[in-house]
Coordinates of C-alpha atoms and ligand atoms in Angstrom, one line a residue:
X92 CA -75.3 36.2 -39.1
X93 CA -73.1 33.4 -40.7
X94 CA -70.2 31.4 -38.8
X95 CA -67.3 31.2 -39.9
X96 CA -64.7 28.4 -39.5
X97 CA -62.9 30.4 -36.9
X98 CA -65.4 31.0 -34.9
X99 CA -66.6 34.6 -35.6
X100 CA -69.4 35.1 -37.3
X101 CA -70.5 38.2 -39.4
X102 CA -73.4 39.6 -41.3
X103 CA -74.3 37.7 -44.4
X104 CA -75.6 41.0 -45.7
X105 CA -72.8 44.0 -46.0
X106 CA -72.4 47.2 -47.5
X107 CA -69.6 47.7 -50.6
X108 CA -68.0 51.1 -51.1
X109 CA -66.1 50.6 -54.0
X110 CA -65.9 53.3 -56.0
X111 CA -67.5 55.9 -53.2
X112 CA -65.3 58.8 -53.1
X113 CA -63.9 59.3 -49.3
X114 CA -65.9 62.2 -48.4
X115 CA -69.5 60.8 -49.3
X116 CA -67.7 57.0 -48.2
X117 CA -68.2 58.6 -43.8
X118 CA -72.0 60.0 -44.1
X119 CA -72.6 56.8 -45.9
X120 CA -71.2 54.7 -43.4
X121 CA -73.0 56.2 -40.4
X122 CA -76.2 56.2 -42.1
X123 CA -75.8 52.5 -43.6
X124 CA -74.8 51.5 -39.4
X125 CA -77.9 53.5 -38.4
X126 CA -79.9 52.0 -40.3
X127 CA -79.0 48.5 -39.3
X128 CA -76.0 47.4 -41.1
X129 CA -73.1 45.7 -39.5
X130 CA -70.9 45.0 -42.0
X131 CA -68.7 47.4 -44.4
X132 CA -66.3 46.3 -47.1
X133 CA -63.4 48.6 -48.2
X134 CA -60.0 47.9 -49.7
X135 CA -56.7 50.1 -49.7
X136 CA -58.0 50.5 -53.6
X137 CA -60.9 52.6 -53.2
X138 CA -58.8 55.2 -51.3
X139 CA -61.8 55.6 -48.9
X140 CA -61.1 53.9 -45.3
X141 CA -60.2 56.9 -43.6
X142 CA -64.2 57.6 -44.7
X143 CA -65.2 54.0 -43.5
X144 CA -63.9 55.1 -39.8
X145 CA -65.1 58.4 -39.5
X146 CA -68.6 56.6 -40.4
X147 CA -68.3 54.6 -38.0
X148 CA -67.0 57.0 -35.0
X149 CA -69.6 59.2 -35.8
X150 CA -72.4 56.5 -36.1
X151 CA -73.2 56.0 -32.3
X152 CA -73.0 52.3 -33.1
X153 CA -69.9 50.5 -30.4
X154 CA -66.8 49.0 -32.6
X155 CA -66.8 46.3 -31.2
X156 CA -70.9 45.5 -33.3
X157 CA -69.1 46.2 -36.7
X158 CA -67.7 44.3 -39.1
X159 CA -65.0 46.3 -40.8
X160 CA -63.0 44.4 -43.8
X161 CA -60.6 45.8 -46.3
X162 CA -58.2 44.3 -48.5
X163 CA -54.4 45.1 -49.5
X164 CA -53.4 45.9 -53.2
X165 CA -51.3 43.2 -55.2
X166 CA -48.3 45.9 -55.0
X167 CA -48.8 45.0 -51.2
X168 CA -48.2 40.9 -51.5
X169 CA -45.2 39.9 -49.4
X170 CA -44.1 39.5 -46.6
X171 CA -43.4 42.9 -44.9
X172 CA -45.2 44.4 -47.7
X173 CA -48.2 43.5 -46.0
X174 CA -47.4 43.9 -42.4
X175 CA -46.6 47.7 -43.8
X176 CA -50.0 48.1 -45.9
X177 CA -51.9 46.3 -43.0
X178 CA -50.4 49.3 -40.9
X179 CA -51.4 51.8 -43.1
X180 CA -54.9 50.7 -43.2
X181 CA -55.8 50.6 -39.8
X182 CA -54.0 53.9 -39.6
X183 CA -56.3 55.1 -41.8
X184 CA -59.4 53.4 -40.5
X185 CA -58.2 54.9 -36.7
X186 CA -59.2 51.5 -35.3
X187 CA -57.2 49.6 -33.0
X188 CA -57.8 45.9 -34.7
X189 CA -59.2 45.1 -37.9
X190 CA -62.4 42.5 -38.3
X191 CA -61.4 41.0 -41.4
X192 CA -58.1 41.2 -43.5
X193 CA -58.1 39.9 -47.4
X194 CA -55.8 39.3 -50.0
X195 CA -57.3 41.6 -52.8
X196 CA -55.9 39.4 -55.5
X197 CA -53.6 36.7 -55.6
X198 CA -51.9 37.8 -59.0
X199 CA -50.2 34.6 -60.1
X200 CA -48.4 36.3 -62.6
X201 CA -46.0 37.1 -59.5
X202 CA -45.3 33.7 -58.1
X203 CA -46.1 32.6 -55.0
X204 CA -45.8 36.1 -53.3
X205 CA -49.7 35.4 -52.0
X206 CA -48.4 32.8 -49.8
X207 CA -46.1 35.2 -48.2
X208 CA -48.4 37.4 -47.4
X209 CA -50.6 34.7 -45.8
X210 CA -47.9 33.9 -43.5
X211 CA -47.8 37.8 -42.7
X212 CA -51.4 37.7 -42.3
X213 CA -51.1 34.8 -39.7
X214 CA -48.9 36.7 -37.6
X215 CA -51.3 39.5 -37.4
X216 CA -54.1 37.0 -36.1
X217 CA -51.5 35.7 -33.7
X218 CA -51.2 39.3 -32.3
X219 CA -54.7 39.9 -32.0
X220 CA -54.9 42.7 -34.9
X221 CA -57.5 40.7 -36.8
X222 CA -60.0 38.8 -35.9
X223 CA -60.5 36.5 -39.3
X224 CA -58.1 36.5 -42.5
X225 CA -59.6 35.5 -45.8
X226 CA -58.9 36.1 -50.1
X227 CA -60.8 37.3 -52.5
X228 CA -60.6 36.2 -56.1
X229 CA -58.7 32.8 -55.6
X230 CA -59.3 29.8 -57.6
X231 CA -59.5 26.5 -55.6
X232 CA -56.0 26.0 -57.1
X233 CA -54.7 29.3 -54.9
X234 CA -56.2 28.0 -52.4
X235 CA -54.9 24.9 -52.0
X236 CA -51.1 26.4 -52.2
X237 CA -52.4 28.5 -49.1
X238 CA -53.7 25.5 -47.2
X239 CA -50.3 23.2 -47.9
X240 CA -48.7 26.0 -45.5
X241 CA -51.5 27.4 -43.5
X242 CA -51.5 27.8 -39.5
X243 CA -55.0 29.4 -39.9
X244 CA -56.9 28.5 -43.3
X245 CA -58.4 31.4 -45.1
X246 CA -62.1 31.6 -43.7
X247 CA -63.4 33.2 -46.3
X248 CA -63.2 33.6 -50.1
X249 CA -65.3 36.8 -51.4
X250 CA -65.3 36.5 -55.3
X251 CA -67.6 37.7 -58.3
X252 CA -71.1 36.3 -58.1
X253 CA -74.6 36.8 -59.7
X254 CA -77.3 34.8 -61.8
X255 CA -75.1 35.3 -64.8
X256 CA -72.1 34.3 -63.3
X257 CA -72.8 31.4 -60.4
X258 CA -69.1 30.2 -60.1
X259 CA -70.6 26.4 -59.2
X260 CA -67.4 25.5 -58.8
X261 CA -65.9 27.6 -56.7
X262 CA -68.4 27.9 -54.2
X263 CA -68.6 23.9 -54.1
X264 CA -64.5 24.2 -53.0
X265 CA -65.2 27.0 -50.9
X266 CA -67.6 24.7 -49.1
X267 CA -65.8 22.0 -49.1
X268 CA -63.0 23.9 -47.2
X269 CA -65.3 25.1 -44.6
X270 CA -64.7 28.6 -46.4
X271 CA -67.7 31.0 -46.7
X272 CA -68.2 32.5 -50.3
X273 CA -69.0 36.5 -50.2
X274 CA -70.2 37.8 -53.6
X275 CA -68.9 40.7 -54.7
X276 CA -70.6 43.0 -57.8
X277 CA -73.8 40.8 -56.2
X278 CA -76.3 42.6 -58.6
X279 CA -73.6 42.2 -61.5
X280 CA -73.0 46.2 -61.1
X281 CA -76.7 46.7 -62.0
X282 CA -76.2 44.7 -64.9
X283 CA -79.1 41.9 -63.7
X284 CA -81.6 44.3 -62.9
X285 CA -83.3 44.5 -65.7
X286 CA -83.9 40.8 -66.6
X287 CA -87.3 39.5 -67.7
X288 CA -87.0 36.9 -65.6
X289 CA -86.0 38.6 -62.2
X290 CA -88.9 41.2 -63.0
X291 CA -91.3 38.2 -63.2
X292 CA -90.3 36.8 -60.0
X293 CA -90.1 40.3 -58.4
X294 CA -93.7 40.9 -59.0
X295 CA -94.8 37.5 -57.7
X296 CA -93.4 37.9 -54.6
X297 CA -94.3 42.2 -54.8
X298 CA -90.4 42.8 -54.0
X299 CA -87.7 44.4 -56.1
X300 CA -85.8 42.6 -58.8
X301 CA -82.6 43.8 -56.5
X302 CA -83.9 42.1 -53.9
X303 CA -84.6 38.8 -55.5
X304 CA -80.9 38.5 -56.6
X305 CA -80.0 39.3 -53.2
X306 CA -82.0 36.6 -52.0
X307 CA -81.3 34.2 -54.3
X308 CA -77.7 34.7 -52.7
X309 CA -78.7 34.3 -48.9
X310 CA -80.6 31.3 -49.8
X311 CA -77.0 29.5 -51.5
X312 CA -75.9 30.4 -48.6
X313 CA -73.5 33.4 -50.1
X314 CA -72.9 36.3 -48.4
X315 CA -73.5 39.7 -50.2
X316 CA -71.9 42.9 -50.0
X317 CA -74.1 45.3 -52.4
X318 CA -73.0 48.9 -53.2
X319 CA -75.3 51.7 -53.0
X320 CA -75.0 55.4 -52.3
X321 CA -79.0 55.6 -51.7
X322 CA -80.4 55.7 -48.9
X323 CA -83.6 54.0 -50.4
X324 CA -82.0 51.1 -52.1
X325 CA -79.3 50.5 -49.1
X326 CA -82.8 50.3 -46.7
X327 CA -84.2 47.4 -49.8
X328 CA -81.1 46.2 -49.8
X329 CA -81.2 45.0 -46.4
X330 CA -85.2 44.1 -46.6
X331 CA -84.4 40.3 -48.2
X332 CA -85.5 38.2 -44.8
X333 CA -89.3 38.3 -44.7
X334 CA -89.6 36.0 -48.1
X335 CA -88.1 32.9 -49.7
X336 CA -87.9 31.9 -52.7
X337 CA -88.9 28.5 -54.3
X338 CA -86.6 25.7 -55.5
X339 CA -88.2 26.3 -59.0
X340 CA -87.5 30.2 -58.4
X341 CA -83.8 29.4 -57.6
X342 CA -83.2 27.0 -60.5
X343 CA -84.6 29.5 -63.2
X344 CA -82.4 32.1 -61.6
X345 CA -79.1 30.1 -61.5
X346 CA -80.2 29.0 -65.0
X347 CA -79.6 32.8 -66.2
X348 CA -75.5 31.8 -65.5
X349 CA -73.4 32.4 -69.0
X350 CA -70.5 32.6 -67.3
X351 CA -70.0 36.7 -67.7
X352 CA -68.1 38.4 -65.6
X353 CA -68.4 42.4 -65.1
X354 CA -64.6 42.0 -63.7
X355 CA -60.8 40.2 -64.7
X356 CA -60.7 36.4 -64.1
X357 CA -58.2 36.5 -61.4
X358 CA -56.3 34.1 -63.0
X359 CA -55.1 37.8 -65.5
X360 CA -55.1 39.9 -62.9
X361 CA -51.1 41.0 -62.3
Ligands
LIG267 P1 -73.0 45.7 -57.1 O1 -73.3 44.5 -57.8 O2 -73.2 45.9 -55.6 O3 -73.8 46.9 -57.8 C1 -73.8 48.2 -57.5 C2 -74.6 49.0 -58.5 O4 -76.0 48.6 -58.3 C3 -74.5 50.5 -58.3 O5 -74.6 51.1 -59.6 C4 -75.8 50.8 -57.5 O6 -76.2 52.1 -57.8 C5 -76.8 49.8 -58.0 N1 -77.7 49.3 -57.0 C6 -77.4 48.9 -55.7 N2 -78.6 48.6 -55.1 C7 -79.6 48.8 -55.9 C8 -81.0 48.7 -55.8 N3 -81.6 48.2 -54.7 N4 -81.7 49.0 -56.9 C9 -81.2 49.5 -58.0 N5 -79.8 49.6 -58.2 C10 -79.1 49.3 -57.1 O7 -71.5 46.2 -57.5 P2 -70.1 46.5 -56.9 O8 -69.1 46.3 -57.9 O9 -70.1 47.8 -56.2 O10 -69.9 45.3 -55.8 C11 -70.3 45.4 -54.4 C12 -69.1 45.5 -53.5 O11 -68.2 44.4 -53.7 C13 -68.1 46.7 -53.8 O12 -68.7 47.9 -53.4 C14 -66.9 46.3 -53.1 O13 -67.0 46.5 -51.7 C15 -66.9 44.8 -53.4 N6 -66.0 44.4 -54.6 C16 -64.9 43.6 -54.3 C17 -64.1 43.3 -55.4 C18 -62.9 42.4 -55.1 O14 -62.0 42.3 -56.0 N7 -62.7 41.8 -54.0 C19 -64.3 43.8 -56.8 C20 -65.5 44.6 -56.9 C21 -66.3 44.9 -55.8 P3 -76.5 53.3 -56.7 O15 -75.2 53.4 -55.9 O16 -76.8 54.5 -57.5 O17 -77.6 52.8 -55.9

């Protein structure tokens, strides 16, 4: 569990369902909460959080043990806009309050409308409808047009992170500003699994290369939210707390950074 600057404190290992389809998103869900997960990312974009609360009703696990976040679309930034899609999702999820609410992207493109929604998100934190409110994808810069109006600063700031893309600087920000960073794409959408390097530190510690990445998170003190639809790899992905690796280990890894991203810097994104 990690704290966060609000006082709640969450999982620092979740389970991403991007890109599950909403059927296969509520078997997935039950099985990932039976297994021992606690936290579950969604978003209004992957069409599948009327799956992520039929998982959970059906799991046997209480509500009030989950973490359940999900994120509004840029069409959604605004004012009312987001009161309405912040509606919509907890419609959809059939829960009564929401864990965490994010800003899917701030789209700068389109002003300051980011701003307005955070005042929008306020107010549902005022009325008890979420717990914590956070961004994802925001540049310190964002951030600090956010914090020149904020009631509530954002508690968390879940962004694109792996060995070849260590975003040094926004994590240091994020840290700065009590924020907690959250990786998304933690294993680089598969991409780092097949590195040399990770392989070599895999077998001398006789865990999986996925594993090592999602270590090498945890221990810069990162939260992850991997995707899987396997029941195998979402068990590994959750087995990263019986080893640690080195200082050495960690340097080499972070040295893999070349600043690639699998996604759009934010900074495009409209
Ligand atoms: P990840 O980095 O989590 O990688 C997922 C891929 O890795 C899948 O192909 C999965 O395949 C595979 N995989 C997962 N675990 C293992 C393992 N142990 N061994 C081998 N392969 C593995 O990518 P995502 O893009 O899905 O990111 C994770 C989550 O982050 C998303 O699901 C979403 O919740 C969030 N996200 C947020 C964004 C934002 O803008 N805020 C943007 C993108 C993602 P398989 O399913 O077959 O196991």
């Amino acid at each position: 569990m990690v704290k966060l600057s609000d006082g709640n404190s969450i999982p620092i290992v979740g389970l991403g369902v991007y890109k599950v389809d909403n059927a296969t998103t509520g078997p997935l869900v039950t099985q990932a909460l039976q297994i021992g997960y606690r936290l579950i990312d969604t978003a209004s974009m992957y069409q599948n959080e009327e799956g992520v609360g039929e998982g959970i009703a059906n799991s046997g696990v209480p509500r009030e043990e989950v973490i359940v976040s999900t994120k509004f679309w840029m069409d959604d930034l605004g004012y009312d806009q987001t009161l309405r899609a912040f509606d919509k999702s907890l419609g959809l999820l059939g829960l009564s309050y929401l864990d965490i609410y994010l800003i899917h992207w701030p789209a700068p493109k389109r002003g300051l409308l980011y701003v307005e929604s955070w005042k929008a998100m306020e107010r549902l934190k005022n009325e008890g409808l979420v717990k914590s409110i956070g961004v994802c994808n925001f540049h310190p810069h964002h951030i600090d047009e956010v914090l020149k109006m904020a009631e509530h600063p954002p508690v968390m700031n879940q962004i694109e992170v792996h060995p070849f893309l260590t975003q040094d600087q926004v994590i240091a920000y994020n840290t700065q500003h009590s924020i907690l960073t959250q990786a998304w794409s933690p294993l680089a959408r598969g991409q780092v699994l097949d590195n040399p390097l990770i392989s070599k530190i895999a077998g001398e510690h006789g865990k999986s290369n996925s594993q090592i990445v999602l270590r090498w998170h945890i221990q810069r003190g990162t939260a992850v939210i991997p995707k899987s639809t396997s029941r195998d790899r979402i068990i590994e992905n959750l087995n990263v707390f019986d080893f640690e690796l080195s200082e050495a280990q960690m340097l080499e890894i972070s040295s893999l950074n070349r600043n690639y991203r699998t996604g759009v810097d934010p900074e495009d994104r409209n």
